[in-house]
Amino acid sequence: FFLVLDRALFITNKAVPE
C-alpha cells in the first residue's frame, strides 16, 4: 500500500516539478 502511495507521489512530483 505504502509502495503504491510512494510511487504515485514520485510520479506526481516528476510530472509537476516545482
GROMACS .gro file of C-alpha atoms in nm:
model
   18
    1PHE     CA    1   0.000   0.000   0.000
    2PHE     CA    2   0.266   0.246   0.103
    3LEU     CA    3   0.470   0.148  -0.200
    4VAL     CA    4   0.184   0.247  -0.430
    5LEU     CA    5   0.143   0.579  -0.250
    6ASP     CA    6   0.517   0.649  -0.270
    7ARG     CA    7   0.520   0.565  -0.639
    8ALA     CA    8   0.219   0.790  -0.706
    9LEU     CA    9   0.383   1.076  -0.518
   10PHE     CA   10   0.707   1.023  -0.710
   11ILE     CA   11   0.527   1.029  -1.044
   12THR     CA   12   0.329   1.337  -0.945
   13ASN     CA   13   0.643   1.515  -0.825
   14LYS     CA   14   0.820   1.430  -1.150
   15ALA     CA   15   0.522   1.529  -1.364
   16VAL     CA   16   0.483   1.861  -1.180
   17PRO     CA   17   0.828   1.988  -1.079
   18GLU     CA   18   0.845   2.295  -0.860
   0.00000   0.00000   0.00000
